[in-house]
Coordinates of C-alpha atoms and ligand atoms in Angstrom, one line a residue:
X104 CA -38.0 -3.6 9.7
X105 CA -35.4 -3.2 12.7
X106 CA -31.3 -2.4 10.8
X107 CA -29.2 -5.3 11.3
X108 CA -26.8 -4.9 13.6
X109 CA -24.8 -8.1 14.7
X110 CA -21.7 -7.9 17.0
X111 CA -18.2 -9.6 17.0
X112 CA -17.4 -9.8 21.2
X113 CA -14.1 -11.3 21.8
X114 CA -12.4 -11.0 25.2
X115 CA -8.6 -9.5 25.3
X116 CA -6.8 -12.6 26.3
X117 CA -4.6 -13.6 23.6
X118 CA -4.1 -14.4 20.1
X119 CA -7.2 -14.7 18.0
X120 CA -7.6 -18.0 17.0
X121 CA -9.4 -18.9 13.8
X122 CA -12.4 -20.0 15.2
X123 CA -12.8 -16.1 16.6
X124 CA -12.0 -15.1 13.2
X125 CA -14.9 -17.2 11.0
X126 CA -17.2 -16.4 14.0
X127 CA -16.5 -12.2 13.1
X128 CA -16.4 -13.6 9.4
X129 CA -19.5 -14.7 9.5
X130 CA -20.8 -12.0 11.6
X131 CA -19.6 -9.3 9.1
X132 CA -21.3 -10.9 6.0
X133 CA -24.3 -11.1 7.5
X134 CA -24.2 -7.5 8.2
X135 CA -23.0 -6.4 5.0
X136 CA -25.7 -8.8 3.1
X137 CA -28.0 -7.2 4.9
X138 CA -27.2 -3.8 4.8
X139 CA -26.3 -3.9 8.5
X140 CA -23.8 -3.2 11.2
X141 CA -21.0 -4.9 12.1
X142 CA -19.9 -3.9 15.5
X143 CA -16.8 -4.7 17.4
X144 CA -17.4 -5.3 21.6
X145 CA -14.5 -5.7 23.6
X146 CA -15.3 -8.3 26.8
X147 CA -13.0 -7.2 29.1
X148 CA -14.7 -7.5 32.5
X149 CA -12.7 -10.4 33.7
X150 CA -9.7 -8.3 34.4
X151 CA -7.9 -11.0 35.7
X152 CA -7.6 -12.7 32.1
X153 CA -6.6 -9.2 30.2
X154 CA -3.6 -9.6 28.4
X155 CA -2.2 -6.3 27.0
X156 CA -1.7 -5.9 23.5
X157 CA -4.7 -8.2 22.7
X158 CA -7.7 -5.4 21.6
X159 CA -4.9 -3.9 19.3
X160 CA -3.8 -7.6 18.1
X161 CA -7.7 -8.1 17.5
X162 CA -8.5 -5.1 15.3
X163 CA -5.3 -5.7 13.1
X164 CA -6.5 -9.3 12.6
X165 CA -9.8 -8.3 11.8
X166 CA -8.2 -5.0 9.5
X167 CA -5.9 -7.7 7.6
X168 CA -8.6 -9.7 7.2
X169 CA -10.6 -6.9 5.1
X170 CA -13.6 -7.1 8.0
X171 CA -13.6 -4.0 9.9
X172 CA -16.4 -3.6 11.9
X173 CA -18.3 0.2 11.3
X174 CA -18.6 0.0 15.1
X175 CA -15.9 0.0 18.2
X176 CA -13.0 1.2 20.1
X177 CA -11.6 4.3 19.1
X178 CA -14.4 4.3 15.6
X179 CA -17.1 6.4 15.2
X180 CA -20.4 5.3 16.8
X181 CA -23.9 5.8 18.7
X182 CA -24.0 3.1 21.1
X183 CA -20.2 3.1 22.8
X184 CA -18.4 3.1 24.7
X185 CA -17.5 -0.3 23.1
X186 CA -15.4 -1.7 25.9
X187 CA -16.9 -3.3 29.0
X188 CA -14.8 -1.8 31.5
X189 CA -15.4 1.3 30.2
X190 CA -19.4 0.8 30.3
X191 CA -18.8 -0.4 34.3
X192 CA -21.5 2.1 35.8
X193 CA -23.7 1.3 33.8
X194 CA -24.7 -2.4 34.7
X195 CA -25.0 -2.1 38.1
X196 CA -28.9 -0.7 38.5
X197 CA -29.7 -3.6 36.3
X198 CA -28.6 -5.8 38.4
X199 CA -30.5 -3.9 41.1
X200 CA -33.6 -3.7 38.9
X201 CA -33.6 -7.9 39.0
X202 CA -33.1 -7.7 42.6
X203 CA -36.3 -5.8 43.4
X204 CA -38.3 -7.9 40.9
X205 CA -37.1 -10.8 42.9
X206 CA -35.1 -12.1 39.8
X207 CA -31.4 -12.0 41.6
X208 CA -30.7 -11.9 45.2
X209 CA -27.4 -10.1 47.3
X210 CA -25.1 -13.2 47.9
X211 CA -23.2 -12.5 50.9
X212 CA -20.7 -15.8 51.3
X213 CA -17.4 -15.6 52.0
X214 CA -15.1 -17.7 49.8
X215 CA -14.6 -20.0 52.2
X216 CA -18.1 -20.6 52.5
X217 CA -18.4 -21.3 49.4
X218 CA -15.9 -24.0 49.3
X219 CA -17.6 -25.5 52.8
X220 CA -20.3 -26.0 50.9
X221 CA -19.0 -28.1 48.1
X222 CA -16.7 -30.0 50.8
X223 CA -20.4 -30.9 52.2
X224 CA -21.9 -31.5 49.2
X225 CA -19.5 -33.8 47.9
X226 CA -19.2 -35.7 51.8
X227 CA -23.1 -36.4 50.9
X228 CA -22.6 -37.5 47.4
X229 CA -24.1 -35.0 45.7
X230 CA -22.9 -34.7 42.1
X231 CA -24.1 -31.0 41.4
X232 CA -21.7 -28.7 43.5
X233 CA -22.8 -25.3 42.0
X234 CA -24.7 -22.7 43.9
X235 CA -28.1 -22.8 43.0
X236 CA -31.7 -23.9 43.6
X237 CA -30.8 -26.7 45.6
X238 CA -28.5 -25.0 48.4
X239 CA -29.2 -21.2 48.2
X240 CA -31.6 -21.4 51.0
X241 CA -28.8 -22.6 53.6
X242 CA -26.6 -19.9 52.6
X243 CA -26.1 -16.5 53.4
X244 CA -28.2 -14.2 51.0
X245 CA -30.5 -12.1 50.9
X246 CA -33.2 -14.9 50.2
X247 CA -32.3 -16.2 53.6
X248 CA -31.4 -13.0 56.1
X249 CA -34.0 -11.1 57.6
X250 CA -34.5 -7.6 55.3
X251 CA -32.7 -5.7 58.0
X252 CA -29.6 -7.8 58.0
X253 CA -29.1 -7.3 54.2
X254 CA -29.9 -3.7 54.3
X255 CA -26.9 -3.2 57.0
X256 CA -24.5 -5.2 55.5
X257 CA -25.1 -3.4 52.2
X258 CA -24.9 -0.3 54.4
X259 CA -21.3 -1.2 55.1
X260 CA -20.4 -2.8 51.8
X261 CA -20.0 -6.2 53.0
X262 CA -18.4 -7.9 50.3
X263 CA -21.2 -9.2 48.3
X264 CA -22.3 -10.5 44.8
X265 CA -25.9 -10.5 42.7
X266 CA -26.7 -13.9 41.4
X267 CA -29.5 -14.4 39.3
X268 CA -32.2 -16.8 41.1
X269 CA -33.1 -19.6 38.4
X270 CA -36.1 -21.9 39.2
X271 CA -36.1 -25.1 38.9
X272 CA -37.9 -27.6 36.6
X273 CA -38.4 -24.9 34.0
X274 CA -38.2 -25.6 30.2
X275 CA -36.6 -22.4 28.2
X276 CA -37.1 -22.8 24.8
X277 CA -35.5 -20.7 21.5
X278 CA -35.1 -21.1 18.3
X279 CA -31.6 -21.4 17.0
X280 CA -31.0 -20.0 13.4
X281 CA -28.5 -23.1 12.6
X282 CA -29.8 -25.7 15.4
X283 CA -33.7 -25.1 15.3
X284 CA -35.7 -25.5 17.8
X285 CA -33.8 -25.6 21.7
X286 CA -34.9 -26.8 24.8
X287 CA -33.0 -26.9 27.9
X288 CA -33.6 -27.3 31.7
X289 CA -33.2 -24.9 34.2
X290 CA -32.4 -27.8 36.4
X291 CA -28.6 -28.5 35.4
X292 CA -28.3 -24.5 36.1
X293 CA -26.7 -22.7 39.0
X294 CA -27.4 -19.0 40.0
X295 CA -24.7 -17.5 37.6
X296 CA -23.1 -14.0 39.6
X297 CA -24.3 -11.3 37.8
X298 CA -22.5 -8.5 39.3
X299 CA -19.0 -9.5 41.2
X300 CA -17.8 -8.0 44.5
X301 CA -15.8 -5.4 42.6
X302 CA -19.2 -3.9 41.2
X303 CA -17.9 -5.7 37.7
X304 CA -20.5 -7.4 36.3
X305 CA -19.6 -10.6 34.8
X306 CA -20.1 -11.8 31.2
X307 CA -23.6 -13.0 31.1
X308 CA -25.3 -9.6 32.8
X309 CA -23.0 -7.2 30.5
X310 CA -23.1 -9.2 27.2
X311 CA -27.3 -8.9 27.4
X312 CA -27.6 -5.2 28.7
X313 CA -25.1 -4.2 26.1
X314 CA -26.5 -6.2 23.3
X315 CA -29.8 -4.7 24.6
X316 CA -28.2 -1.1 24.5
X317 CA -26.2 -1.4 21.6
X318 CA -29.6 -2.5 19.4
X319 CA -28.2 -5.8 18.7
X320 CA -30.7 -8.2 16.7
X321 CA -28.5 -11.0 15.4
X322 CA -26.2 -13.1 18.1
X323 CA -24.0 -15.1 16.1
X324 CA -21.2 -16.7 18.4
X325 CA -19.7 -20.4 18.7
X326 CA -20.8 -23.4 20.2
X327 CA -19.3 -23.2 23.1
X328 CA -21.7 -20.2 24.5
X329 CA -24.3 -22.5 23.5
X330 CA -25.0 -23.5 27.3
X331 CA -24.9 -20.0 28.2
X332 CA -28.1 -19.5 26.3
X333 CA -30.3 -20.1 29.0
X334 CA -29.2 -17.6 31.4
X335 CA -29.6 -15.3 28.3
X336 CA -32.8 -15.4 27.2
X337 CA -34.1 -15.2 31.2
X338 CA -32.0 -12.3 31.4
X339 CA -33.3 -10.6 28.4
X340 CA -36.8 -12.0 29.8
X341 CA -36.8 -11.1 33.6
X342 CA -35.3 -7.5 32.6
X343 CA -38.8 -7.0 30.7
X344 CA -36.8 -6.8 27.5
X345 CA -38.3 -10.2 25.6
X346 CA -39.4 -8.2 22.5
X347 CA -36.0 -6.8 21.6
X348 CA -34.3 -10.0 21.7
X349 CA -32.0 -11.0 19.1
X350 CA -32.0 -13.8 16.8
X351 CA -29.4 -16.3 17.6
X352 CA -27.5 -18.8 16.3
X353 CA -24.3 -20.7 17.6
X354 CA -21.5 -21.6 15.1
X355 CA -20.0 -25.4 14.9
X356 CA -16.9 -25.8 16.1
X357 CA -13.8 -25.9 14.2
X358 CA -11.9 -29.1 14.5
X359 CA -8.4 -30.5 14.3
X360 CA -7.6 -31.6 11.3
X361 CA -6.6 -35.3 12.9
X362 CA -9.4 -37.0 15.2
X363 CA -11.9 -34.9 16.9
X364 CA -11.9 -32.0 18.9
X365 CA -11.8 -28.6 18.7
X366 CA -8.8 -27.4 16.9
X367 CA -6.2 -26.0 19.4
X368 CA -2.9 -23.8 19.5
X369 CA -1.0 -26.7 20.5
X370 CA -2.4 -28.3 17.1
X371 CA -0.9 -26.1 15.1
X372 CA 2.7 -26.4 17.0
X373 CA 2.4 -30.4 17.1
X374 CA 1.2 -30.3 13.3
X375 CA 3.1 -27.4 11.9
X376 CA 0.6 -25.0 10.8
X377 CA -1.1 -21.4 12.0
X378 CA -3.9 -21.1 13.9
X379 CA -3.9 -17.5 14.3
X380 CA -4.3 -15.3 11.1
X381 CA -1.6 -12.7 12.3
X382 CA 1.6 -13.2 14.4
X383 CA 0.9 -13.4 18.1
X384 CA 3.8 -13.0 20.8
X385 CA 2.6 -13.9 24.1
X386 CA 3.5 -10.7 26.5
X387 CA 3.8 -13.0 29.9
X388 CA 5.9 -16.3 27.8
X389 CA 7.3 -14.6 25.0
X390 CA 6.3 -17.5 22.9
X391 CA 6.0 -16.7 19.3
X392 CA 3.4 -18.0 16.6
X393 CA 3.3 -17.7 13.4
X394 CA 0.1 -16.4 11.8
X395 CA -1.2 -17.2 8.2
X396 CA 0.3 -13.7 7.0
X397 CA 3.9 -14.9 8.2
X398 CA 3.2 -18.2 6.4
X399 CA 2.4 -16.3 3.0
X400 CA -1.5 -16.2 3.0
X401 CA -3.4 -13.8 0.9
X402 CA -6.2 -12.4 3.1
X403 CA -8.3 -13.5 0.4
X404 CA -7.6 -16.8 0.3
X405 CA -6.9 -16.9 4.2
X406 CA -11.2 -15.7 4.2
X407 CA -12.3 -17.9 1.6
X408 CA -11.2 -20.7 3.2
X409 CA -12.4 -19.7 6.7
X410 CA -15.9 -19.2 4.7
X411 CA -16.4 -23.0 4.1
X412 CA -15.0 -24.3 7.3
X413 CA -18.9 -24.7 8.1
X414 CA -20.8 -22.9 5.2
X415 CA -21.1 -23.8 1.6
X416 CA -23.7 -21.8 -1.1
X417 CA -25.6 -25.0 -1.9
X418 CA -23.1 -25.8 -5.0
X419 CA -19.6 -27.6 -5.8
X420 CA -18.5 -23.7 -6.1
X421 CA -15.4 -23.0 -3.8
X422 CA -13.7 -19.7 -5.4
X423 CA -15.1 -17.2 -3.6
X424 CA -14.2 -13.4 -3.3
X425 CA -15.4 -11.3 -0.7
X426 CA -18.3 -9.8 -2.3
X427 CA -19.5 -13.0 -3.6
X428 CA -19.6 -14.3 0.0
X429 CA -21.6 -11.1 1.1
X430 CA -24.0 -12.0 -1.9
X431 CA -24.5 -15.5 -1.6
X432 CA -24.1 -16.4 2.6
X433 CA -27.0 -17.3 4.8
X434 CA -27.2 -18.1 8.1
X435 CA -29.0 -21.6 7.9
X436 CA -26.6 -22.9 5.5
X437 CA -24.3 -22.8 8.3
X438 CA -23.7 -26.6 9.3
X439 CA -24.7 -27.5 12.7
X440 CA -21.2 -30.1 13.0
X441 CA -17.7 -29.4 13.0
X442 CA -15.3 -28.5 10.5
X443 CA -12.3 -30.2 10.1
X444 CA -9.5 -27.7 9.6
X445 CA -7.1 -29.0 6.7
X446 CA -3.7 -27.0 6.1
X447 CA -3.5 -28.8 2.4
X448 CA -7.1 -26.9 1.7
X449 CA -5.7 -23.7 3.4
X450 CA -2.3 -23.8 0.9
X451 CA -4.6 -25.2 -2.2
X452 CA -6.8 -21.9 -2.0
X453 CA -3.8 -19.9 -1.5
X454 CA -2.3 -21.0 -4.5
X455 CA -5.7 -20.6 -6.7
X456 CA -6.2 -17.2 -5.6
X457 CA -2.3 -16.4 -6.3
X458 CA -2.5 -17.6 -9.5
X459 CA -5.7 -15.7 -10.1
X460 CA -4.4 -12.3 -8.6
X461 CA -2.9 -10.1 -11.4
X462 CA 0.9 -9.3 -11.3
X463 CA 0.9 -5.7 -10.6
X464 CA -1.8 -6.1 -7.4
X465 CA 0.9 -8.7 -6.0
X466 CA 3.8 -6.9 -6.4
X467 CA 4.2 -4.7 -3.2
X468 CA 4.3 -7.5 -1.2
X469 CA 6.6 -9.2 -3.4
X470 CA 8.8 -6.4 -3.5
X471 CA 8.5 -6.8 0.1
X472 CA 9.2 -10.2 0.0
X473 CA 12.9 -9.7 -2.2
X474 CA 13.7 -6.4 0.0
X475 CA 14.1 -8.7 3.0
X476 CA 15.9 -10.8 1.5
X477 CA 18.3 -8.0 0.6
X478 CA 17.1 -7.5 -3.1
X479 CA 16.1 -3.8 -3.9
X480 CA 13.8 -4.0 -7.2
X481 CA 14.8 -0.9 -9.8
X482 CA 13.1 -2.3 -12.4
X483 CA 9.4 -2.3 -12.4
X484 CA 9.0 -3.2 -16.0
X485 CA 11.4 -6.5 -15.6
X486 CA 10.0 -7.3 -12.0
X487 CA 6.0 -7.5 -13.4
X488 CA 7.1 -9.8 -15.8
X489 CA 9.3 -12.2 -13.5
X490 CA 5.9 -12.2 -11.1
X491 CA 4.0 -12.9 -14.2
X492 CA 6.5 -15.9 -15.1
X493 CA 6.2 -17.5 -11.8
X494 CA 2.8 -16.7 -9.9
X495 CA 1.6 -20.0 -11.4
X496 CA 4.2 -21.7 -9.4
X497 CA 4.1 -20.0 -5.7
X498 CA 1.7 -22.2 -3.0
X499 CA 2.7 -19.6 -0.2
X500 CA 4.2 -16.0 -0.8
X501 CA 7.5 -17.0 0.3
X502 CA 7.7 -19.0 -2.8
X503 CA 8.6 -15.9 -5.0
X504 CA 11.6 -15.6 -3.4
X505 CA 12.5 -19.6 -4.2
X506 CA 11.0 -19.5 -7.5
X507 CA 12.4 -15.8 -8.7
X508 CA 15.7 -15.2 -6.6
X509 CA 17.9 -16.6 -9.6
X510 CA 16.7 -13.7 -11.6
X511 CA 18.8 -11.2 -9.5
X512 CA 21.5 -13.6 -7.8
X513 CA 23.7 -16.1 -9.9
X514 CA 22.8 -19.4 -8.5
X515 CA 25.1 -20.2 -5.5
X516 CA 24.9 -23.5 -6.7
X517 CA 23.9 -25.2 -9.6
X518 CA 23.4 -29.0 -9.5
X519 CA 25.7 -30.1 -12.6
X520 CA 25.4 -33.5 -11.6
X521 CA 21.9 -33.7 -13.1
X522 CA 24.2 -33.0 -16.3
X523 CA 27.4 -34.9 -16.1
X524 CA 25.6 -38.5 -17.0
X525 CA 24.7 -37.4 -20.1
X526 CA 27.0 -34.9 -21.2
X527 CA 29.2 -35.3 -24.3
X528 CA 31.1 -33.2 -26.8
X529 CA 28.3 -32.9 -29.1
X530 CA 26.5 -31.0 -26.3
X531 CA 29.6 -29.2 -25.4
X532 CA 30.2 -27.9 -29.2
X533 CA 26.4 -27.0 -29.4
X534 CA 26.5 -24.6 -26.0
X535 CA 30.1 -23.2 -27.7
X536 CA 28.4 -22.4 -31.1
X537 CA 25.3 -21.1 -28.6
X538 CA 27.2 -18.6 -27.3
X539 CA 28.6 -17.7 -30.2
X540 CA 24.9 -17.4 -32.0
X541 CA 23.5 -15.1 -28.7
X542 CA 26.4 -12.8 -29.1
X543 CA 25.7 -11.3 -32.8
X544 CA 22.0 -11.6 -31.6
X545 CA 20.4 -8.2 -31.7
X546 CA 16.4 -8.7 -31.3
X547 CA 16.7 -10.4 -27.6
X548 CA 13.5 -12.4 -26.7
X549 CA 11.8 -15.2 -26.2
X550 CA 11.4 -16.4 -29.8
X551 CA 14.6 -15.4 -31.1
X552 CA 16.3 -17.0 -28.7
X553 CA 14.5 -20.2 -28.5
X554 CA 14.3 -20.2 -32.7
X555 CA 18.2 -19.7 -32.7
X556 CA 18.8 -22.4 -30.1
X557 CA 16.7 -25.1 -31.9
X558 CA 18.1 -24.3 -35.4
X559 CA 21.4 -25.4 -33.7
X560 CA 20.5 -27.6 -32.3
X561 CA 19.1 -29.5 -35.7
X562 CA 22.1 -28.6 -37.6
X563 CA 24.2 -30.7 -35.1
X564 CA 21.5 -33.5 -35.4
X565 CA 20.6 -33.0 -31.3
X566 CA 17.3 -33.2 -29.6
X567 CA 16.6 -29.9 -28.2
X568 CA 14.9 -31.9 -25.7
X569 CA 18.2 -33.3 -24.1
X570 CA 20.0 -29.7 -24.0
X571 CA 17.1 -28.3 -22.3
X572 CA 17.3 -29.6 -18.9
X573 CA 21.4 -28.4 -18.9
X574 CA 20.3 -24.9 -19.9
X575 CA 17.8 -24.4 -17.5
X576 CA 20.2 -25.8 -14.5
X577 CA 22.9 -23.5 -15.6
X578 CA 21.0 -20.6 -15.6
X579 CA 18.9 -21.4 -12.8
X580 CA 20.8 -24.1 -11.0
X581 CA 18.8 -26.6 -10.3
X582 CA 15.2 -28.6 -12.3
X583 CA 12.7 -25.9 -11.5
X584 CA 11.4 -22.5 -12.6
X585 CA 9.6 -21.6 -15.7
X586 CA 9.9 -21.8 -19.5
X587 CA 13.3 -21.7 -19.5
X588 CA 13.5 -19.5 -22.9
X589 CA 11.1 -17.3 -20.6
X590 CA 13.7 -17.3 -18.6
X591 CA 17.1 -16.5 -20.7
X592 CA 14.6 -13.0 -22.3
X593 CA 14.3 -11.8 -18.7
X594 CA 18.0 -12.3 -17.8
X595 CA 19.1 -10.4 -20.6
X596 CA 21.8 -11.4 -23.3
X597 CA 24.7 -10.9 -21.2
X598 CA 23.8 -12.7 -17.9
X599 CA 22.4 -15.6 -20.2
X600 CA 25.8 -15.8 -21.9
X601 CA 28.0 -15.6 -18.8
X602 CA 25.4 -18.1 -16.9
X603 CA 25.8 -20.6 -20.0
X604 CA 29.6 -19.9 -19.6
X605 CA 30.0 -20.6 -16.4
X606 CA 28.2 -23.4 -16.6
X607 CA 30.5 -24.8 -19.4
X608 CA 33.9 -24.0 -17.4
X609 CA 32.4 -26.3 -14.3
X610 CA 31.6 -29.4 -16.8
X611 CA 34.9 -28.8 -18.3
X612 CA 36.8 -28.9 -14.6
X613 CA 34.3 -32.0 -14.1
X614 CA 35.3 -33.9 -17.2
X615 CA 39.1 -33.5 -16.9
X616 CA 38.8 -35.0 -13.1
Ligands
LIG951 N1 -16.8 -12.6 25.1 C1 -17.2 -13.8 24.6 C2 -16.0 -14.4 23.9 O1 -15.0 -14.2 24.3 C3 -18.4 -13.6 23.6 C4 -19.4 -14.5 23.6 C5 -20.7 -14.0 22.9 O2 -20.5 -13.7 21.7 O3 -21.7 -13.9 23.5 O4 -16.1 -15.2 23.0

């Protein structure tokens, strides 16, 4: 049996939107399930869509996303180079090769020819404008000029392109790993260039040679290509190379997450939510988007989620770490419809998988996190144990800071209006003898200190309930955060006191106003 060898082909002209990442996704576990190849292909032949930056912006996506291909720019490999432009030369004598055979012709119209044509076509009322079966025999080719004519204006490099000459009222047929069976017409078809006037060849004649040169068997791309098919498996056929071809399958579309359609960047901006996974800043705008890193995704949850935006295993299951997704997909549980994205899924898996992750493998980037917010962490010991404390309670990564940031900062402000209501003496007396309890305190942790506070608190006859909530807003400063006896053992005896204190001295200034 021929190795697997699928390819991810994305062209350089912007950010990587998710759809591009789930179609690599899906790509990569294939390979991997299958002991395979995952090979990276940079489209670049349409120069005049290259935006700089992207190729780089496309391997750190796909690096982030724990997917690197074994195959591609600047990676070991047999079958590069792996950009088109780089591979220019080499498309050319195919081209020719379907020339001779009588499978593409020389196209020599100017421009402006072309555009006389539709003008006509459309003066006549005819709704198929394209150049194809119907017109190529009134227009300047080399299907219509004597043999000599072409051969001079070849001689001279008249500007010229190949197109690929498609008969009509022909059925091409394929199987479609996702789709099944697949029949389309060659009628709605024009005679796709195959090789522009600047010896480029376009996408369709330089995504089959290289697929054919690069061993390719599995084509996984998205719907979109789907009508591209076609000229595809002619191609592979008319350049003699039938047996080789690859499998195929076209992925469903991913849609927004209100109505239909196919989920867009403008989505994201109208809706508030990424659609890239990294940070993209557009070179020629300068327009800035957020990616699902900058939001606080965990690649793993960002890829689990991108797994079932079209795919499920057969089961409720939905927790899925990379290796169990290499282990349990397959390409015909791939649904043929769309997916509708949904940003309260996205954050849901983040949280599961953040909760899930142990402390110590989240604290870099939560170190990270408190650094830019101007906190240097000295203490490892004390920072695994704050993580610990509040993982449980952080959707998004940023949430450390919001849930943990009282730990190392006094609260700018605490809310001691939630207090005032129901504040009294007796309360006031119990915090006073508190205080006085935590100071002779020697052993300081969480049971001591929350055996000491309830033993107070049932001498003076008071719920410990009620005192609760005040503690936890003058230590923290507002109604959130963890056990809040959890909370006073990580702050240490001091800070605890002089938090409590405080606390008192602002209820005091409020009663005597
Ligand atoms: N270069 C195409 C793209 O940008 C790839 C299509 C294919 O995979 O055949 O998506």
């Amino acid at each position: 049996m021929k190795k697997v060898r699928v390819r991810f082909a994305p062209s350089p002209t912007g950010g990587l939107h998710i759809g591009g990442v789930r179609t690599a996704l899906y790509n990569y576990l294939f390979a991997k399930k299958n002991k395979g190849d995952f090979v990276l292909r940079i489209e670049d032949t349409d120069q005049n869509r290259y935006v700089e930056g992207a190729e780089q912006y496309i391997m750190d996506c796909l690096n982030w996303c724990g997917i690197s291909p074994d195959e591609g720019p600047g990676l070991e490999g047999d079958c590069g180079p792996y950009r088109q432009s780089e591979r220019k030369n080499l498309y050319k004598k195919y081209a020719e090769e379907l020339v001779k055979k009588g499978y593409a012709y020389y196209a020599f119209d100017t421009p402006g020819e072309i555009e006389d044509l539709r003008e006509k076509l459309k003066a006549e009322g005819e709704n198929n404008l394209q150049y194809g079966y119907h017109v190529r025999d009134v227009m300047r080719n080399s299907l219509t000029l004597p043999p000599e004519e072409t051969e001079a204006l070849l001689k001279i490099n008249f500007p010229h392109v190949v197109r690929i000459k498609i008969e009509p009222n022909e059925f091409i047929a394929f199987n479609d790993l996702i789709r099944g069976n697949i029949q389309m017409e060659t009628n709605s078809l024009d005679d796709k260039v195959l090789l522009k006037a600047d010896g480029m060849p376009t996408y369709h004649l330089a995504v089959v040679v290289d697929d054919y040169l690069m061993n390719i068997t599995h084509v996984f791309r998205g719907e979109e290509w789907m009508s591209s098919a076609p000229v595809h498996i002619l191609l592979w056929k008319y350049l003699g190379w039938e047996g080789s071809m690859p499998k195929w399958a076209h992925l469903p579309l991913i849609l927004k997450p209100d109505g239909n359609g196919k989920l867009s960047k403008r989505d994201g901006e109208r809706l508030g939510f990424p659609v890239f996974a990294l940070e993209w800043k557009d070179p020629k705008t300068g327009d800035l988007l957020k990616g699902f890193k900058e939001y606080g995704f965990l690649p793993k949850a960002f890829i689990n989620m991108l797994s079932l935006l079209g795919w499920n295993d057969g089961t409720e299951k939905e927790m899925f770490t990379m290796d169990e997704l290499i282990e349990k997909f397959s390409i015909e549980r791939v649904h043929s419809s769309g997916a509708k994205f949904n940003f309260e899924k996205a954050k849901w898996f983040n949280h599961e998988w953040i909760k899930r992750a142990n402390a110590s493998s989240l604290m870099p980037i939560v170190k990270q996190l408190f650094l830019e917010k101007g906190i240097e962490i000295q203490d490892e010991t004390k920072f695994h144990s704050i993580v610990e404390l509040i993982k449980d309670r952080c959707t998004l990564l940023p949430d450390f800071w919001e849930q943990g940031h009282f730990f190392f900062v006094s609260p700018h402000e605490i809310d001691i209006s939630a207090i005032v209501p129901k504040w009294n003496n007796y309360k006031n007396l119990f915090f006073i003898e508190l205080i006085r309890t935590y100071q002779l305190t020697e052993i300081w942790n969480e049971k001591e200190i929350e055996n000491a506070f309830k033993e107070i608190a049932a001498v003076n006859q008071l719920k410990p309930g009620e005192l609760m909530l005040p503690l936890r807003i003058m230590l923290v400063g507002g109604k959130y955060g963890p056990g809040v006896f959890d909370i006073a053992a990580v702050l240490g005896k001091a800070e605890t006191i002089k938090r409590i204190e405080y606390g008192l001295s602002l209820l005091s200034e409020k009663q005597v106003n």
